[in-house]
């Protein structure tokens, strides 16, 4: 993101963290439940999905509390499809392939 837009690394990560967490949480729900419980003290809910969402929202609230963005729009960025493709290709070049341990992300992932 920083290669195309005037965005610091940390702000860029904060802006996309919630979206990525929501996208991959289904593959390791226990990990996200532990995160919600251990980091934010969120008690387990009736459904795993509710606990996970509460944890992700708590992290986004924390980011906001320290003045960090929680979306690309908050960064003032509304990338085109071509710019998204360019960022994805750049990530693949930089990492040598897919990125992520829970769900490997790569260019063309839905």
PDB file of C-alpha atoms in Angstrom:
ATOM      1  CA  UNK A   1       0.000   0.000   0.000  1.00  0.00           C
ATOM      2  CA  UNK A   2       2.818   2.354   0.872  1.00  0.00           C
ATOM      3  CA  UNK A   3       4.313   1.825  -2.581  1.00  0.00           C
ATOM      4  CA  UNK A   4       1.274   3.304  -4.296  1.00  0.00           C
ATOM      5  CA  UNK A   5      -0.072   5.696  -1.695  1.00  0.00           C
ATOM      6  CA  UNK A   6       1.392   7.994   0.943  1.00  0.00           C
ATOM      7  CA  UNK A   7       0.692   5.579   3.803  1.00  0.00           C
ATOM      8  CA  UNK A   8       2.956   4.476   6.635  1.00  0.00           C
ATOM      9  CA  UNK A   9       3.390   0.746   7.145  1.00  0.00           C
ATOM     10  CA  UNK A  10       1.641   0.701  10.536  1.00  0.00           C
ATOM     11  CA  UNK A  11      -1.339   2.740   9.378  1.00  0.00           C
ATOM     12  CA  UNK A  12      -1.727   0.486   6.361  1.00  0.00           C
ATOM     13  CA  UNK A  13      -1.676  -2.641   8.516  1.00  0.00           C
ATOM     14  CA  UNK A  14      -4.197  -1.176  10.957  1.00  0.00           C
ATOM     15  CA  UNK A  15      -6.475  -0.219   8.078  1.00  0.00           C
ATOM     16  CA  UNK A  16      -6.663  -3.744   6.657  1.00  0.00           C
ATOM     17  CA  UNK A  17      -6.339  -5.837   9.842  1.00  0.00           C
ATOM     18  CA  UNK A  18     -10.065  -6.130  10.575  1.00  0.00           C
ATOM     19  CA  UNK A  19     -10.933  -7.132   7.022  1.00  0.00           C
ATOM     20  CA  UNK A  20      -8.229  -9.777   6.939  1.00  0.00           C
ATOM     21  CA  UNK A  21      -9.190 -11.089  10.383  1.00  0.00           C
ATOM     22  CA  UNK A  22     -12.822 -11.443   9.336  1.00  0.00           C
ATOM     23  CA  UNK A  23     -11.788 -13.171   6.104  1.00  0.00           C
ATOM     24  CA  UNK A  24      -9.552 -15.803   7.752  1.00  0.00           C
ATOM     25  CA  UNK A  25     -11.212 -16.299  11.158  1.00  0.00           C
ATOM     26  CA  UNK A  26     -13.345 -19.200   9.898  1.00  0.00           C
ATOM     27  CA  UNK A  27     -10.187 -21.257   9.328  1.00  0.00           C
ATOM     28  CA  UNK A  28      -8.961 -20.958  12.934  1.00  0.00           C
ATOM     29  CA  UNK A  29     -11.881 -19.863  15.117  1.00  0.00           C
ATOM     30  CA  UNK A  30     -10.219 -21.083  18.310  1.00  0.00           C
ATOM     31  CA  UNK A  31      -7.300 -18.725  17.699  1.00  0.00           C
ATOM     32  CA  UNK A  32      -9.585 -15.713  17.342  1.00  0.00           C
ATOM     33  CA  UNK A  33     -11.663 -16.744  20.367  1.00  0.00           C
ATOM     34  CA  UNK A  34      -8.493 -16.964  22.495  1.00  0.00           C
ATOM     35  CA  UNK A  35      -7.482 -13.539  21.162  1.00  0.00           C
ATOM     36  CA  UNK A  36     -10.839 -12.035  22.182  1.00  0.00           C
ATOM     37  CA  UNK A  37     -10.732 -13.644  25.620  1.00  0.00           C
ATOM     38  CA  UNK A  38      -7.042 -13.207  26.474  1.00  0.00           C
ATOM     39  CA  UNK A  39      -6.305  -9.808  24.942  1.00  0.00           C
ATOM     40  CA  UNK A  40      -9.584  -7.986  25.531  1.00  0.00           C
ATOM     41  CA  UNK A  41     -11.217 -10.022  28.310  1.00  0.00           C
ATOM     42  CA  UNK A  42     -14.269 -10.742  26.169  1.00  0.00           C
ATOM     43  CA  UNK A  43     -16.202 -13.667  27.625  1.00  0.00           C
ATOM     44  CA  UNK A  44     -17.195 -16.514  25.322  1.00  0.00           C
ATOM     45  CA  UNK A  45     -20.606 -15.868  23.760  1.00  0.00           C
ATOM     46  CA  UNK A  46     -23.327 -18.237  22.699  1.00  0.00           C
ATOM     47  CA  UNK A  47     -21.756 -18.469  19.271  1.00  0.00           C
ATOM     48  CA  UNK A  48     -18.127 -18.586  18.210  1.00  0.00           C
ATOM     49  CA  UNK A  49     -18.864 -16.039  15.489  1.00  0.00           C
ATOM     50  CA  UNK A  50     -20.148 -13.516  18.034  1.00  0.00           C
ATOM     51  CA  UNK A  51     -17.064 -13.899  20.231  1.00  0.00           C
ATOM     52  CA  UNK A  52     -14.778 -13.564  17.221  1.00  0.00           C
ATOM     53  CA  UNK A  53     -16.575 -10.448  15.948  1.00  0.00           C
ATOM     54  CA  UNK A  54     -16.470  -8.851  19.420  1.00  0.00           C
ATOM     55  CA  UNK A  55     -12.695  -9.437  19.519  1.00  0.00           C
ATOM     56  CA  UNK A  56     -12.131  -7.983  16.075  1.00  0.00           C
ATOM     57  CA  UNK A  57     -14.296  -4.963  16.902  1.00  0.00           C
ATOM     58  CA  UNK A  58     -12.379  -4.469  20.159  1.00  0.00           C
ATOM     59  CA  UNK A  59      -9.099  -4.391  18.229  1.00  0.00           C
ATOM     60  CA  UNK A  60     -10.535  -1.886  15.765  1.00  0.00           C
ATOM     61  CA  UNK A  61     -11.754   0.232  18.696  1.00  0.00           C
ATOM     62  CA  UNK A  62      -8.242   0.129  20.130  1.00  0.00           C
ATOM     63  CA  UNK A  63      -6.777   1.273  16.825  1.00  0.00           C
ATOM     64  CA  UNK A  64      -9.260   4.167  16.741  1.00  0.00           C
ATOM     65  CA  UNK A  65      -8.393   5.096  20.336  1.00  0.00           C
ATOM     66  CA  UNK A  66      -4.777   5.671  19.312  1.00  0.00           C
ATOM     67  CA  UNK A  67      -5.695   7.543  16.164  1.00  0.00           C
ATOM     68  CA  UNK A  68      -5.116   4.722  13.686  1.00  0.00           C
ATOM     69  CA  UNK A  69      -7.375   4.027  10.703  1.00  0.00           C
ATOM     70  CA  UNK A  70      -9.505   0.907  10.422  1.00  0.00           C
ATOM     71  CA  UNK A  71     -10.216   1.056   6.701  1.00  0.00           C
ATOM     72  CA  UNK A  72      -8.585   2.222   3.522  1.00  0.00           C
ATOM     73  CA  UNK A  73     -11.320   4.857   3.202  1.00  0.00           C
ATOM     74  CA  UNK A  74     -10.211   6.301   6.553  1.00  0.00           C
ATOM     75  CA  UNK A  75      -6.766   6.660   4.996  1.00  0.00           C
ATOM     76  CA  UNK A  76      -8.357   8.614   2.171  1.00  0.00           C
ATOM     77  CA  UNK A  77      -7.696   5.750  -0.242  1.00  0.00           C
ATOM     78  CA  UNK A  78     -10.284   4.372  -2.613  1.00  0.00           C
ATOM     79  CA  UNK A  79      -8.143   2.110  -4.796  1.00  0.00           C
ATOM     80  CA  UNK A  80      -9.206   1.071  -8.249  1.00  0.00           C
ATOM     81  CA  UNK A  81      -9.349  -2.584  -9.210  1.00  0.00           C
ATOM     82  CA  UNK A  82      -6.089  -2.097 -11.079  1.00  0.00           C
ATOM     83  CA  UNK A  83      -4.399  -0.623  -7.997  1.00  0.00           C
ATOM     84  CA  UNK A  84      -5.621  -3.527  -5.860  1.00  0.00           C
ATOM     85  CA  UNK A  85      -4.209  -5.948  -8.442  1.00  0.00           C
ATOM     86  CA  UNK A  86      -0.916  -4.040  -8.394  1.00  0.00           C
ATOM     87  CA  UNK A  87      -0.726  -4.204  -4.573  1.00  0.00           C
ATOM     88  CA  UNK A  88      -1.489  -7.946  -4.624  1.00  0.00           C
ATOM     89  CA  UNK A  89       1.176  -8.557  -7.244  1.00  0.00           C
ATOM     90  CA  UNK A  90       3.666  -6.521  -5.221  1.00  0.00           C
ATOM     91  CA  UNK A  91       2.960  -8.609  -2.118  1.00  0.00           C
ATOM     92  CA  UNK A  92       3.504 -11.820  -4.063  1.00  0.00           C
ATOM     93  CA  UNK A  93       6.797 -10.524  -5.472  1.00  0.00           C
ATOM     94  CA  UNK A  94       8.001  -9.404  -2.050  1.00  0.00           C
ATOM     95  CA  UNK A  95       7.118 -12.658  -0.301  1.00  0.00           C
ATOM     96  CA  UNK A  96       7.726 -15.146  -3.071  1.00  0.00           C
ATOM     97  CA  UNK A  97       4.110 -16.330  -3.171  1.00  0.00           C
ATOM     98  CA  UNK A  98       1.106 -16.529  -0.893  1.00  0.00           C
ATOM     99  CA  UNK A  99       1.041 -14.591   2.368  1.00  0.00           C
ATOM    100  CA  UNK A 100      -0.472 -15.780   5.641  1.00  0.00           C
ATOM    101  CA  UNK A 101      -0.427 -18.829   7.841  1.00  0.00           C
ATOM    102  CA  UNK A 102      -4.099 -19.253   8.677  1.00  0.00           C
ATOM    103  CA  UNK A 103      -5.345 -18.880   5.107  1.00  0.00           C
ATOM    104  CA  UNK A 104      -2.637 -18.308   2.517  1.00  0.00           C
ATOM    105  CA  UNK A 105      -3.621 -15.234   0.524  1.00  0.00           C
ATOM    106  CA  UNK A 106      -2.466 -14.723  -3.008  1.00  0.00           C
ATOM    107  CA  UNK A 107      -3.345 -12.638  -6.003  1.00  0.00           C
ATOM    108  CA  UNK A 108      -6.720 -13.716  -7.297  1.00  0.00           C
ATOM    109  CA  UNK A 109      -7.984 -14.997  -3.902  1.00  0.00           C
ATOM    110  CA  UNK A 110     -11.669 -14.297  -3.406  1.00  0.00           C
TER     111      UNK A 110
END
